[in-house]
């Protein structure tokens, strides 16, 4: 058998074991009898599908990322079927690709009619929540002060609510000093909202402050 690019058997195919271009080629049979026959063979080399990946936006725990969202593969070849994997060889399937809950690199594979496929990585980022600490519940007397919260953390911002009685509602460890508002005890919940300014993830914690009145001591006159 010999292999040709033309039906007259004049232009040979240089590498018939690895045809890389679609087209019609010819195979010529030449048995020992000296008689020959040549027949055409059609070769189709389909292009790989285009798989365009847009990295999904990071989310905060306990949020999840939907890799099946159309925006993730926008711009890819039309009519393809997508599958989702944990490895680049597409041997470990990714369960629940519409609700990925762990940061990491995953893989999306597109298969089009004819069986041609492309696989690409996609990065998922699930950011942890910042640590928010309002402190332990405290009891103070009217006129006393108490420190709330804890030491500030870099790239964290703080907001306390309500701001009543606080030395500064926008620091990690304000001082609280409440006066007797006409009833004793005065009890108030303070909520600190902590934001990681790099990820915009938010968490909250609450502390209860109770203010008791200072007892009044009436001293009578001593008998002489």
Coordinates of N, CA and C in Angstrom, one line a residue:
X1 N 0.8 -1.2 0.0 CA 0.0 0.0 0.0 C 0.9 1.2 0.0
X2 N 0.5 2.2 -0.8 CA 1.2 3.5 -0.8 C 0.1 4.6 -0.7
X3 N 0.6 5.8 -0.3 CA -0.4 6.9 0.1 C -0.1 8.1 -0.7
X4 N -1.2 8.8 -1.2 CA -1.0 9.8 -2.1 C -1.9 11.0 -1.9
X5 N -1.5 12.2 -2.3 CA -2.4 13.3 -2.2 C -3.3 13.5 -3.4
X6 N -3.0 12.8 -4.5 CA -3.8 13.0 -5.7 C -4.2 11.7 -6.2
X7 N -5.3 11.7 -7.0 CA -5.9 10.4 -7.5 C -5.0 9.7 -8.6
X8 N -4.0 10.4 -9.1 CA -3.2 9.8 -10.1 C -1.9 9.1 -9.5
X9 N -1.8 9.3 -8.1 CA -0.7 8.7 -7.5 C 0.6 9.3 -7.9
X10 N 0.6 10.6 -7.9 CA 1.8 11.4 -8.3 C 2.5 12.1 -7.2
X11 N 1.7 12.5 -6.2 CA 2.2 13.3 -5.1 C 2.0 12.5 -3.8
X12 N 3.1 12.0 -3.3 CA 3.0 11.1 -2.1 C 2.7 11.8 -0.8
X13 N 2.0 11.2 0.1 CA 1.8 11.7 1.5 C 3.0 11.4 2.3
X14 N 3.6 12.4 2.9 CA 4.9 12.2 3.5 C 4.8 11.4 4.8
X15 N 3.7 11.6 5.5 CA 3.6 10.9 6.8 C 2.1 10.4 7.0
X16 N 1.9 9.3 6.3 CA 0.5 8.8 6.3 C 0.0 8.2 7.7
X17 N 0.9 8.0 8.6 CA 0.5 7.6 10.0 C 0.1 8.7 10.9
X18 N 0.2 10.0 10.4 CA -0.1 11.1 11.2 C -0.6 12.2 10.4
X19 N -1.8 12.0 9.7 CA -2.4 13.1 8.9 C -2.9 14.2 9.8
X20 N -2.6 15.4 9.5 CA -3.0 16.5 10.4 C -3.9 17.5 9.8
X21 N -4.2 17.4 8.5 CA -5.0 18.3 7.7 C -6.2 17.6 7.1
X22 N -7.4 18.1 7.2 CA -8.5 17.5 6.6 C -8.4 17.5 5.1
X23 N -9.0 16.5 4.4 CA -8.9 16.5 3.0 C -9.1 15.1 2.5
X24 N -9.1 15.0 1.1 CA -9.2 13.7 0.5 C -7.8 13.2 0.1
X25 N -7.5 12.0 0.5 CA -6.2 11.3 0.2 C -6.5 10.0 -0.6
X26 N -5.4 9.4 -1.0 CA -5.6 8.2 -1.9 C -4.7 7.1 -1.4
X27 N -5.3 5.9 -1.4 CA -4.5 4.7 -1.1 C -4.4 3.8 -2.3
X28 N -3.2 3.4 -2.6 CA -2.9 2.6 -3.8 C -2.5 1.3 -3.4
X29 N -3.1 0.3 -3.9 CA -2.7 -1.1 -3.7 C -2.0 -1.6 -4.9
X30 N -0.8 -2.2 -4.6 CA 0.0 -2.8 -5.7 C 0.5 -4.2 -5.4
X31 N -0.3 -5.2 -5.7 CA 0.0 -6.6 -5.4 C 1.2 -7.1 -6.3
X32 N 1.6 -8.3 -6.0 CA 2.8 -8.8 -6.7 C 2.4 -9.1 -8.2
X33 N 1.2 -9.2 -8.5 CA 0.8 -9.4 -9.9 C 1.1 -8.3 -10.8
X34 N 1.3 -7.1 -10.2 CA 1.6 -5.9 -11.0 C 0.3 -5.1 -11.3
X35 N -0.9 -5.6 -11.0 CA -2.1 -4.8 -11.2 C -2.2 -3.9 -10.0
X36 N -2.8 -2.7 -10.2 CA -2.9 -1.7 -9.2 C -4.3 -1.1 -9.1
X37 N -4.7 -0.6 -7.9 CA -6.0 0.1 -7.8 C -5.7 1.2 -6.8
X38 N -6.4 2.3 -7.0 CA -6.3 3.5 -6.1 C -7.7 3.9 -5.7
X39 N -7.9 4.2 -4.4 CA -9.2 4.6 -3.9 C -9.0 5.8 -3.0
X40 N -10.0 6.7 -3.0 CA -9.9 7.9 -2.1 C -10.3 7.5 -0.7
X41 N -9.8 8.3 0.3 CA -10.2 8.2 1.7 C -10.3 9.7 2.2
X42 N -11.4 9.9 2.8 CA -11.7 11.3 3.3 C -11.2 11.4 4.8
X43 N -10.4 12.4 5.1 CA -10.0 12.6 6.5 C -10.5 13.9 7.0
X44 N -11.1 13.9 8.2 CA -11.7 15.1 8.8 C -11.0 15.3 10.1
X45 N -10.3 16.4 10.2 CA -9.6 16.9 11.4 C -10.5 18.0 12.0
X46 N -11.2 17.8 13.0 CA -12.1 18.8 13.6 C -11.3 19.7 14.6
X47 N -11.5 21.0 14.6 CA -10.8 21.9 15.5 C -11.3 21.6 16.9
X48 N -10.5 21.9 17.9 CA -10.9 21.8 19.3 C -11.9 22.9 19.6
X49 N -12.8 22.6 20.5 CA -13.8 23.7 20.9 C -13.1 24.7 21.7
X50 N -13.6 25.9 21.6 CA -13.1 27.0 22.4 C -13.7 27.0 23.8
X51 N -12.9 27.0 24.8 CA -13.4 27.1 26.2 C -12.9 28.3 26.9
X52 N -13.7 29.3 27.1 CA -13.3 30.6 27.7 C -13.8 30.6 29.2
X53 N -12.8 30.8 30.1 CA -13.2 30.7 31.5 C -13.1 32.1 32.1
X54 N -14.1 32.6 32.8 CA -14.1 33.8 33.6 C -14.1 33.4 35.0
X55 N -13.1 33.8 35.7 CA -13.0 33.5 37.2 C -14.1 34.0 37.9
X56 N -14.8 33.2 38.7 CA -16.0 33.7 39.4 C -15.5 34.6 40.6
X57 N -16.4 35.5 41.0 CA -16.0 36.4 42.1 C -15.9 35.6 43.4
X58 N -14.9 36.1 44.2 CA -14.8 35.4 45.5 C -16.1 35.6 46.4
X59 N -16.3 34.7 47.3 CA -17.5 34.8 48.2 C -17.0 34.6 49.6
X60 N -17.8 34.9 50.6 CA -17.5 34.8 52.0 C -18.2 33.5 52.5
X61 N -17.5 32.8 53.4 CA -18.1 31.7 54.0 C -19.3 32.1 54.8
X62 N -20.4 31.3 54.8 CA -20.5 30.0 54.2 C -21.1 30.0 52.8
X63 N -20.8 31.0 52.0 CA -21.3 31.1 50.7 C -20.6 30.0 49.8
X64 N -21.2 29.8 48.6 CA -20.7 28.9 47.6 C -20.6 29.5 46.3
X65 N -19.9 28.9 45.4 CA -19.7 29.4 44.0 C -20.3 28.4 43.0
X66 N -21.0 29.0 42.1 CA -21.7 28.2 41.0 C -20.9 28.1 39.8
X67 N -20.2 27.0 39.5 CA -19.4 26.9 38.3 C -20.2 26.7 37.1
X68 N -21.5 26.3 37.3 CA -22.3 26.0 36.1 C -23.0 27.3 35.6
X69 N -22.8 28.4 36.3 CA -23.4 29.7 35.8 C -22.9 30.0 34.4
X70 N -23.7 30.5 33.5 CA -23.3 30.8 32.2 C -22.2 31.8 32.1
X71 N -22.1 32.7 33.0 CA -21.1 33.8 33.0 C -19.7 33.2 33.1
X72 N -19.5 32.0 33.7 CA -18.2 31.4 33.9 C -17.6 30.9 32.6
X73 N -18.5 30.5 31.7 CA -18.0 29.9 30.4 C -18.5 30.8 29.2
X74 N -18.9 32.0 29.5 CA -19.3 32.9 28.4 C -18.2 33.1 27.3
X75 N -18.6 33.0 26.1 CA -17.6 33.1 25.0 C -17.1 31.8 24.5
X76 N -17.5 30.7 25.1 CA -17.0 29.4 24.6 C -17.8 28.9 23.4
X77 N -17.4 27.8 22.8 CA -18.1 27.3 21.6 C -19.5 26.9 22.0
X78 N -20.4 27.2 21.1 CA -21.8 27.0 21.3 C -22.1 25.5 21.1
X79 N -23.2 25.0 21.8 CA -23.6 23.7 21.6 C -22.8 22.6 22.3
X80 N -21.9 23.1 23.2 CA -21.0 22.1 23.9 C -21.7 21.6 25.2
X81 N -21.2 20.5 25.7 CA -21.7 19.9 26.9 C -20.6 20.1 27.9
X82 N -20.9 20.6 29.1 CA -19.9 20.8 30.1 C -19.9 19.8 31.2
X83 N -18.7 19.4 31.7 CA -18.6 18.5 32.8 C -17.6 19.2 33.7
X84 N -17.6 18.8 35.0 CA -16.8 19.5 36.0 C -15.9 18.5 36.8
X85 N -14.7 18.8 37.0 CA -13.7 17.8 37.6 C -12.8 18.5 38.6
X86 N -12.2 17.6 39.4 CA -11.2 18.0 40.4 C -9.8 18.0 39.9
X87 N -9.6 17.3 38.8 CA -8.2 17.1 38.3 C -8.2 17.4 36.8
X88 N -7.0 17.8 36.3 CA -6.8 18.2 34.9 C -7.0 17.0 34.0
X89 N -6.9 15.8 34.5 CA -7.1 14.6 33.6 C -8.5 14.2 33.5
X90 N -9.4 14.9 34.2 CA -10.8 14.6 34.2 C -11.1 13.2 34.6
X91 N -10.5 12.8 35.7 CA -10.8 11.4 36.2 C -11.5 11.5 37.6
X92 N -11.5 12.6 38.2 CA -12.2 12.7 39.5 C -13.3 13.8 39.4
X93 N -14.6 13.3 39.4 CA -15.7 14.2 39.1 C -15.9 15.2 40.3
X94 N -16.3 16.4 40.0 CA -16.6 17.4 41.1 C -18.1 17.3 41.4
X95 N -18.4 16.9 42.6 CA -19.8 16.8 43.0 C -20.3 18.2 43.3
X96 N -21.6 18.4 43.0 CA -22.2 19.7 43.2 C -21.5 20.9 42.6
X97 N -21.2 20.9 41.4 CA -20.4 22.1 40.8 C -21.2 23.4 40.8
X98 N -22.5 23.3 41.1 CA -23.3 24.5 41.3 C -23.2 25.1 42.7
X99 N -22.5 24.4 43.6 CA -22.4 24.9 45.0 C -21.0 24.5 45.5
X100 N -20.0 25.0 44.9 CA -18.6 24.7 45.4 C -18.3 25.5 46.7
X101 N -17.9 24.7 47.8 CA -17.8 25.4 49.1 C -16.4 25.5 49.6
X102 N -15.4 25.1 48.8 CA -14.0 25.1 49.2 C -13.1 25.8 48.1
X103 N -12.2 26.6 48.6 CA -11.3 27.3 47.7 C -10.4 26.2 47.0
X104 N -10.0 26.5 45.8 CA -9.1 25.6 45.1 C -9.2 25.8 43.6
X105 N -8.5 25.0 42.8 CA -8.5 25.0 41.4 C -9.3 23.7 40.9
X106 N -10.3 24.0 40.1 CA -11.1 22.9 39.6 C -11.0 23.0 38.0
X107 N -11.7 22.1 37.4 CA -11.5 22.0 35.9 C -12.9 21.8 35.2
X108 N -13.0 22.6 34.1 CA -14.3 22.5 33.3 C -13.9 21.9 32.0
X109 N -14.7 20.9 31.5 CA -14.4 20.3 30.2 C -15.6 20.5 29.3
X110 N -15.4 20.9 28.1 CA -16.4 21.1 27.1 C -16.2 20.0 26.0
X111 N -17.3 19.3 25.7 CA -17.3 18.4 24.6 C -18.4 18.8 23.5
X112 N -17.9 18.8 22.3 CA -18.8 19.2 21.2 C -19.2 18.0 20.3
X113 N -20.1 18.2 19.4 CA -20.5 17.1 18.5 C -19.2 16.6 17.8
X114 N -19.1 15.3 17.7 CA -17.9 14.7 17.1 C -17.0 14.2 18.1
X115 N -17.2 14.7 19.4 CA -16.3 14.2 20.5 C -15.1 15.0 20.8
X116 N -14.8 16.0 20.1 CA -13.6 16.8 20.4 C -13.9 17.6 21.7
X117 N -12.9 17.8 22.5 CA -13.0 18.4 23.9 C -11.9 19.2 24.2
X118 N -12.1 20.1 25.1 CA -11.1 21.0 25.7 C -11.4 21.1 27.2
X119 N -10.3 21.1 28.0 CA -10.5 21.3 29.5 C -9.6 22.4 29.9
X120 N -10.2 23.2 30.9 CA -9.5 24.4 31.4 C -9.6 24.5 32.9
X121 N -8.6 25.1 33.6 CA -8.8 25.3 35.0 C -9.6 26.5 35.4
X122 N -10.2 26.5 36.5 CA -11.0 27.6 37.1 C -10.7 27.7 38.5
X123 N -10.4 28.9 39.0 CA -10.1 29.1 40.4 C -11.3 29.6 41.2
X124 N -11.5 29.0 42.4 CA -12.5 29.3 43.3 C -11.9 29.8 44.6
X125 N -12.5 31.0 45.0 CA -12.0 31.5 46.3 C -13.2 31.7 47.3
X126 N -13.1 31.0 48.4 CA -14.1 31.1 49.5 C -13.3 31.8 50.7
X127 N -13.6 33.0 51.0 CA -12.9 33.7 52.0 C -13.5 33.4 53.4
X128 N -12.6 33.3 54.4 CA -13.2 33.1 55.8 C -13.7 34.4 56.3
X129 N -14.6 34.2 57.3 CA -15.1 35.4 58.0 C -14.1 35.9 58.9
X130 N -14.1 37.2 59.1 CA -13.2 37.8 60.1 C -13.6 37.4 61.5
X131 N -12.6 37.4 62.5 CA -12.9 37.1 63.8 C -13.5 38.3 64.5
X132 N -14.7 38.2 65.0 CA -15.4 39.3 65.6 C -15.6 39.0 67.1
X133 N -15.0 39.9 68.0 CA -15.1 39.6 69.4 C -15.5 40.8 70.2
X134 N -16.7 40.7 70.8 CA -17.2 41.9 71.6 C -16.8 41.8 73.0
X135 N -16.3 40.7 73.5 CA -15.9 40.5 74.9 C -16.9 39.8 75.7
X136 N -16.6 39.5 76.9 CA -17.5 38.8 77.8 C -18.5 39.8 78.4
X137 N -19.7 39.3 78.8 CA -20.7 40.1 79.4 C -20.1 40.8 80.7
X138 N -20.4 42.0 80.9 CA -19.8 42.8 82.1 C -20.9 43.4 82.9
X139 N -20.6 43.6 84.2 CA -21.5 44.3 85.1 C -20.7 45.4 85.7
X140 N -21.2 46.6 85.6 CA -20.5 47.8 86.2 C -21.5 48.6 87.1
X141 N -20.9 49.4 87.9 CA -21.8 50.3 88.7 C -21.8 51.7 88.0
X142 N -22.9 52.4 88.3 CA -23.1 53.7 87.8 C -21.8 54.6 88.0
X143 N -21.4 55.1 86.8 CA -20.2 56.0 86.9 C -18.9 55.2 86.6
X144 N -18.9 53.9 86.6 CA -17.7 53.1 86.3 C -17.6 52.9 84.8
X145 N -16.4 52.5 84.4 CA -16.1 52.3 83.0 C -15.8 50.8 82.8
X146 N -15.9 50.3 81.6 CA -15.6 48.9 81.3 C -15.1 48.9 79.8
X147 N -14.1 48.1 79.6 CA -13.5 48.0 78.2 C -14.2 46.8 77.5
X148 N -14.6 47.1 76.3 CA -15.2 46.0 75.5 C -14.3 45.6 74.4
X149 N -14.6 44.5 73.7 CA -13.9 44.1 72.5 C -12.5 43.6 72.8
X150 N -11.6 43.8 71.8 CA -10.3 43.2 71.9 C -9.3 44.0 71.1
X151 N -8.0 43.6 71.0 CA -7.0 44.3 70.3 C -7.4 44.3 68.8
X152 N -7.1 45.4 68.1 CA -7.4 45.5 66.7 C -6.5 44.6 65.9
X153 N -7.1 44.1 64.7 CA -6.4 43.3 63.8 C -6.2 44.1 62.5
X154 N -5.0 43.9 61.9 CA -4.7 44.6 60.7 C -5.7 44.3 59.6
X155 N -6.1 45.3 58.8 CA -7.1 45.2 57.7 C -8.5 44.9 58.2
X156 N -8.8 45.1 59.5 CA -10.1 44.9 60.0 C -10.7 46.3 60.3
X157 N -11.9 46.5 60.1 CA -12.6 47.7 60.5 C -13.7 47.3 61.5
X158 N -14.1 48.2 62.4 CA -15.0 47.9 63.4 C -16.1 49.0 63.5
X159 N -17.3 48.5 63.8 CA -18.5 49.4 64.0 C -19.3 48.9 65.1
X160 N -19.6 49.7 66.2 CA -20.4 49.2 67.3 C -21.7 49.9 67.3
X161 N -22.7 49.1 67.7 CA -24.1 49.6 67.8 C -24.8 49.1 69.1
X162 N -25.5 50.0 69.8 CA -25.6 51.4 69.6 C -24.3 52.1 70.1
X163 N -24.1 53.3 69.7 CA -22.9 54.1 70.1 C -23.0 54.7 71.4
X164 N -24.2 54.7 72.0 CA -24.5 55.4 73.3 C -23.6 54.8 74.4
X165 N -22.9 55.7 75.0 CA -22.0 55.4 76.2 C -20.7 54.9 75.8
X166 N -20.3 54.9 74.5 CA -19.0 54.4 74.1 C -18.1 55.5 73.8
X167 N -16.8 55.3 74.1 CA -15.8 56.3 73.9 C -15.6 56.5 72.4
X168 N -15.7 55.4 71.6 CA -15.5 55.5 70.2 C -16.1 54.3 69.6
X169 N -17.1 54.5 68.7 CA -17.9 53.3 68.2 C -17.2 52.7 67.0
X170 N -16.0 53.2 66.6 CA -15.3 52.7 65.4 C -13.9 52.2 65.7
X171 N -13.7 51.7 66.9 CA -12.5 51.0 67.2 C -12.8 49.6 67.7
X172 N -11.8 48.8 67.9 CA -12.0 47.4 68.3 C -12.3 47.3 69.8
X173 N -11.8 48.2 70.6 CA -12.0 48.1 72.0 C -12.4 49.4 72.7
X174 N -13.6 49.8 72.5 CA -14.1 51.1 73.1 C -14.3 50.9 74.6
X175 N -14.3 52.0 75.3 CA -14.7 52.0 76.7 C -16.2 52.4 76.8
X176 N -16.9 51.7 77.7 CA -18.3 52.0 77.9 C -18.5 52.6 79.3
X177 N -19.3 53.6 79.4 CA -19.6 54.2 80.7 C -21.1 54.7 80.6
X178 N -22.0 53.9 81.3 CA -23.4 54.3 81.2 C -23.8 54.9 82.6
X179 N -24.7 55.9 82.5 CA -25.3 56.5 83.7 C -26.6 55.8 84.0
X180 N -27.1 56.0 85.2 CA -28.4 55.5 85.6 C -29.5 56.3 84.9
X181 N -30.3 55.6 84.1 CA -31.2 56.3 83.2 C -32.6 56.3 83.8
X182 N -32.7 56.2 85.1 CA -34.0 56.2 85.8 C -34.5 54.9 86.3
X183 N -33.8 53.8 85.9 CA -34.2 52.5 86.3 C -32.9 51.7 86.5
X184 N -32.9 50.8 87.5 CA -31.7 50.0 87.8 C -32.2 48.6 87.9
X185 N -31.4 47.6 87.3 CA -30.2 47.8 86.5 C -30.6 48.3 85.1
X186 N -29.6 48.9 84.5 CA -29.7 49.3 83.1 C -28.9 48.2 82.3
X187 N -29.6 47.6 81.4 CA -28.9 46.5 80.6 C -29.0 46.8 79.1
X188 N -27.8 46.6 78.5 CA -27.8 47.0 77.1 C -26.9 46.0 76.3
X189 N -27.4 45.6 75.1 CA -26.6 44.7 74.2 C -25.8 45.6 73.3
X190 N -24.5 45.4 73.2 CA -23.7 46.1 72.2 C -23.2 45.1 71.1
X191 N -23.4 45.4 69.9 CA -23.1 44.6 68.8 C -21.9 45.2 68.0
X192 N -20.8 44.4 67.8 CA -19.7 44.9 67.1 C -19.7 44.2 65.7
X193 N -19.7 45.0 64.6 CA -19.6 44.5 63.3 C -18.2 44.6 62.8
X194 N -17.6 43.5 62.5 CA -16.2 43.4 62.1 C -16.1 43.1 60.6
X195 N -15.4 44.0 59.8 CA -15.2 43.8 58.4 C -13.8 43.6 58.0
X196 N -13.5 42.6 57.2 CA -12.2 42.4 56.6 C -12.1 43.3 55.4
X197 N -11.3 44.4 55.4 CA -11.4 45.4 54.4 C -10.7 44.9 53.1
X198 N -10.0 43.7 53.1 CA -9.5 43.2 51.9 C -10.5 42.3 51.2
X199 N -11.3 41.6 51.9 CA -12.3 40.7 51.3 C -13.7 41.1 51.4
X200 N -14.0 42.2 52.2 CA -15.3 42.6 52.5 C -16.2 41.6 53.2
X201 N -15.6 40.6 53.8 CA -16.4 39.6 54.6 C -16.7 40.2 56.0
X202 N -17.9 39.9 56.5 CA -18.4 40.6 57.7 C -18.8 39.5 58.7
X203 N -18.5 39.8 60.0 CA -19.1 39.0 61.1 C -19.5 39.9 62.2
X204 N -20.3 39.3 63.2 CA -20.8 40.1 64.3 C -20.7 39.3 65.6
X205 N -20.6 40.1 66.7 CA -20.6 39.5 68.0 C -21.3 40.5 68.9
X206 N -21.9 39.9 70.0 CA -22.6 40.7 71.0 C -22.1 40.6 72.4
X207 N -22.1 41.7 73.1 CA -21.8 41.6 74.6 C -22.9 42.4 75.3
X208 N -23.3 41.9 76.5 CA -24.3 42.5 77.3 C -23.6 43.3 78.4
X209 N -24.0 44.5 78.6 CA -23.4 45.4 79.7 C -24.6 45.7 80.6
X210 N -24.4 45.4 81.9 CA -25.4 45.7 82.9 C -24.8 46.8 83.8
X211 N -25.6 47.8 84.1 CA -25.1 48.9 85.0 C -26.0 48.9 86.2
X212 N -25.4 48.6 87.4 CA -26.1 48.7 88.7 C -25.9 50.0 89.3
X213 N -26.9 50.4 90.1 CA -26.8 51.7 90.8 C -25.8 51.5 92.0
X214 N -25.2 52.6 92.4 CA -24.3 52.7 93.6 C -25.2 52.8 94.8
X215 N -25.1 52.0 95.8 CA -26.0 52.1 96.9 C -25.8 53.4 97.7
X216 N -26.8 54.0 98.3 CA -26.7 55.2 99.1 C -26.6 54.8 100.5
X217 N -25.6 55.3 101.2 CA -25.5 55.0 102.6 C -25.9 56.3 103.4
X218 N -26.9 56.2 104.2 CA -27.3 57.3 105.1 C -26.7 57.0 106.5
X219 N -25.8 57.9 106.9 CA -25.2 57.7 108.2 C -25.9 58.6 109.2
X220 N -26.5 58.1 110.3 CA -27.2 58.9 111.3 C -26.2 59.5 112.2
X221 N -26.7 60.5 113.0 CA -25.8 61.1 114.0 C -25.5 60.2 115.1
X222 N -24.2 60.2 115.5 CA -23.8 59.3 116.7 C -24.3 59.9 118.0
X223 N -24.8 59.0 118.8 CA -25.3 59.5 120.2 C -24.1 60.0 121.0
X224 N -24.4 61.1 121.7 CA -23.3 61.6 122.6 C -23.5 61.1 124.0

